[in-house]
Amino acid sequence: MKKIGLTLGGGGARGICHIEFLKVLDEMNLKPSIISGTSIGAIIGAFYASGLSGKEINDILDTIDISKKSTNKGIPLSRKEGHKLEKLVEEKITDIKEYYKKFDHIHKMINISFFKNTSFLSGKGIEKFFEENLPVKTFEELKIPLKIVATDYWKQKQVIFNTGDLIPAIRASMSIPAVFEPVIIDDMVLIDGGITNNLPYDIIQDECDITIAIDVSGNLSIPKKVKAPNLFDNIMNSFEILQDSVIKYQMKIKTPDIYIKPELKDVGILDFHKAYEILGSVKYDVVQLRKELEEKIQKKSRIMELKDKIKRL
């Protein structure tokens, strides 16, 4: 069997759809020989590399229960805690904070911290979630080798983690600037890996025969009436434009064997309340992955057979 490398890209809530692609691999009885991931891709990748199936990861998502609760806008919510944040980032962040207060599990996970100098979210809540739900705590305990990408803020370069403690590496990889507090490891101030390598297929290509890259950077609709974005959207979408530019540059140098980019239109990085909508939106992309995998495996097998025949001549 050919060695398969799997890369799960960053994209916040959009990366929830990675689960559907993992289910395809499970159904085809294919296990990657190595995985790489950035941000949400590092999170999903760590759970999968720990030995959990796509369905089991989906079950963990169900326990968070962020999509099944009422989203009635008429629910009265206190604005006291969000008052200062509202002044700072206008209405967008306040809406996010107040929305997620309705969902106890996710509100505790994101652990909103209004008064920090470095970010809006400390990330302590999500670290606790990893502690409680990840079956393993170190890279060495993983069933599948994993590489996680973060960015060294001061040296302005990517940092690849593949040994040692797992949870700090994941937290570093998902530290979206201004949203999650940076992580300090070995005297490095680490921020989101998407700054330097949002789709890190290049770091595993030499270790596998077939490389699959799932790009969840998504797409935005252009409004009919042109208007300036609010502060939050301005920051986040500018960050995503940077990520997209990095991926396009990578693709010019060397492409993965299988590249899948779901539409994921107008899904924001913090739109976790759209989880099941996101999962359902990639049904055609899932079919594409299955088809391309079958074709690539057959093609690689024919090439190897031909090489063996040549050697015997």
XYZ file of C-alpha atoms in Angstrom, residues 29-202:
174
model
C -9.875 1.695 5.123
C -6.980 4.049 4.449
C -4.801 5.402 7.218
C -2.343 8.234 6.580
C 1.268 7.399 7.321
C 1.787 11.022 8.405
C -0.374 14.093 9.085
C 0.412 17.809 9.102
C -1.852 20.602 10.237
C -2.179 24.266 11.053
C -4.586 25.897 13.522
C -7.961 24.056 13.332
C -6.159 21.541 11.106
C -3.706 20.904 13.941
C -6.611 20.336 16.325
C -8.507 17.885 14.107
C -5.226 16.302 13.020
C -4.186 15.657 16.622
C -7.465 13.930 17.452
C -7.223 11.779 14.327
C -3.539 10.970 14.851
C -4.366 9.882 18.402
C -6.336 6.967 16.967
C -9.865 8.364 16.926
C -11.979 7.832 13.812
C -13.747 10.615 11.939
C -17.048 9.520 13.487
C -15.581 9.554 16.995
C -14.292 13.098 16.456
C -17.765 14.031 15.202
C -19.198 12.560 18.426
C -16.915 14.823 20.474
C -18.208 17.775 18.460
C -21.737 16.666 19.371
C -20.907 16.879 23.077
C -20.128 20.581 22.684
C -23.711 20.926 21.408
C -23.340 24.368 19.871
C -25.701 23.889 16.958
C -28.641 22.140 18.558
C -29.574 24.828 21.033
C -32.071 27.576 20.308
C -30.712 30.521 18.379
C -33.718 32.721 19.108
C -32.486 36.296 18.951
C -35.189 37.271 21.427
C -33.351 35.646 24.340
C -32.410 38.443 26.744
C -28.677 38.616 27.375
C -26.671 40.865 29.630
C -24.428 43.401 27.880
C -22.488 44.437 30.977
C -19.418 42.280 30.370
C -19.295 43.170 26.706
C -19.523 46.928 27.187
C -15.797 47.720 27.014
C -15.210 45.215 24.244
C -18.028 46.730 22.235
C -16.324 50.116 22.380
C -13.056 48.533 21.282
C -14.206 46.438 18.317
C -17.660 47.826 17.636
C -20.571 45.409 17.520
C -19.026 42.310 15.962
C -17.080 40.939 18.904
C -19.902 41.840 21.290
C -22.320 39.857 19.152
C -19.985 36.864 19.201
C -19.546 37.055 22.958
C -23.250 37.399 23.660
C -24.184 34.701 21.158
C -21.892 32.124 22.705
C -23.064 32.908 26.243
C -26.160 30.906 25.287
C -24.008 27.807 24.766
C -22.397 26.954 28.072
C -19.795 24.493 26.741
C -18.445 26.662 23.945
C -18.529 29.815 26.097
C -16.251 28.131 28.642
C -13.963 26.842 25.894
C -13.301 30.177 24.228
C -12.837 31.895 27.616
C -13.349 35.497 26.541
C -10.950 37.923 28.230
C -11.853 41.512 27.468
C -9.102 43.290 29.302
C -5.968 41.486 28.125
C -3.351 43.531 26.319
C -2.379 40.725 23.950
C -5.701 39.262 22.757
C -9.447 38.976 23.220
C -9.317 35.278 24.218
C -6.864 33.711 26.655
C -7.296 30.166 25.338
C -7.257 28.569 28.789
C -10.730 27.139 28.294
C -9.832 25.370 25.082
C -6.648 24.001 26.659
C -8.855 22.436 29.325
C -11.059 20.982 26.589
C -7.989 19.335 25.014
C -6.886 18.000 28.394
C -10.278 16.386 28.919
C -10.855 15.029 25.409
C -7.521 14.258 23.724
C -6.639 10.588 24.371
C -2.905 11.350 24.438
C -0.786 14.251 25.657
C 2.503 13.880 23.761
C 3.504 13.475 20.114
C 5.270 10.245 20.987
C 1.966 8.652 22.085
C 0.206 9.338 18.768
C -0.750 6.404 16.539
C 0.139 8.420 13.414
C 3.131 10.806 13.177
C 1.982 14.429 13.266
C 3.595 17.743 12.375
C 2.064 20.962 13.683
C 2.957 24.406 12.357
C 3.117 27.609 14.416
C 4.841 30.937 13.726
C 7.710 32.472 15.673
C 6.552 36.073 16.130
C 9.980 37.646 16.635
C 11.966 35.580 14.133
C 9.099 35.721 11.612
C 9.362 32.106 10.489
C 7.458 28.859 10.776
C 8.115 26.479 13.646
C 7.334 22.778 13.215
C 6.432 20.656 16.243
C 6.580 16.861 16.076
C 7.933 15.860 19.491
C 7.177 16.639 23.119
C 3.983 18.008 24.636
C 1.065 18.057 22.227
C -1.390 20.553 23.715
C 0.979 23.580 23.884
C 1.882 22.976 20.237
C -1.778 22.917 19.221
C -2.486 26.080 21.208
C 0.442 27.829 19.566
C -0.690 26.800 16.105
C -4.205 28.225 16.633
C -3.151 31.547 18.200
C -4.854 33.844 15.702
C -3.334 37.328 16.193
C -5.443 39.554 18.459
C -7.963 36.736 18.991
C -6.021 34.115 20.983
C -3.194 34.937 23.355
C 0.252 33.944 21.977
C 1.993 30.935 23.494
C 5.567 31.039 24.791
C 7.573 27.825 24.329
C 11.361 27.596 24.682
C 11.677 31.398 24.673
C 9.710 31.654 21.426
C 6.574 33.811 21.222
C 4.323 31.715 19.003
C 1.289 32.774 16.999
C -0.976 31.128 14.439
C 0.801 28.868 11.966
C -1.386 30.245 9.198
C 0.778 33.360 9.093
C 3.632 31.361 7.562
C 2.117 28.083 6.320
C -1.635 27.618 6.409
C -1.576 24.449 4.306
C 1.688 22.682 5.251
C 1.702 19.837 2.748
C 5.261 20.740 1.746
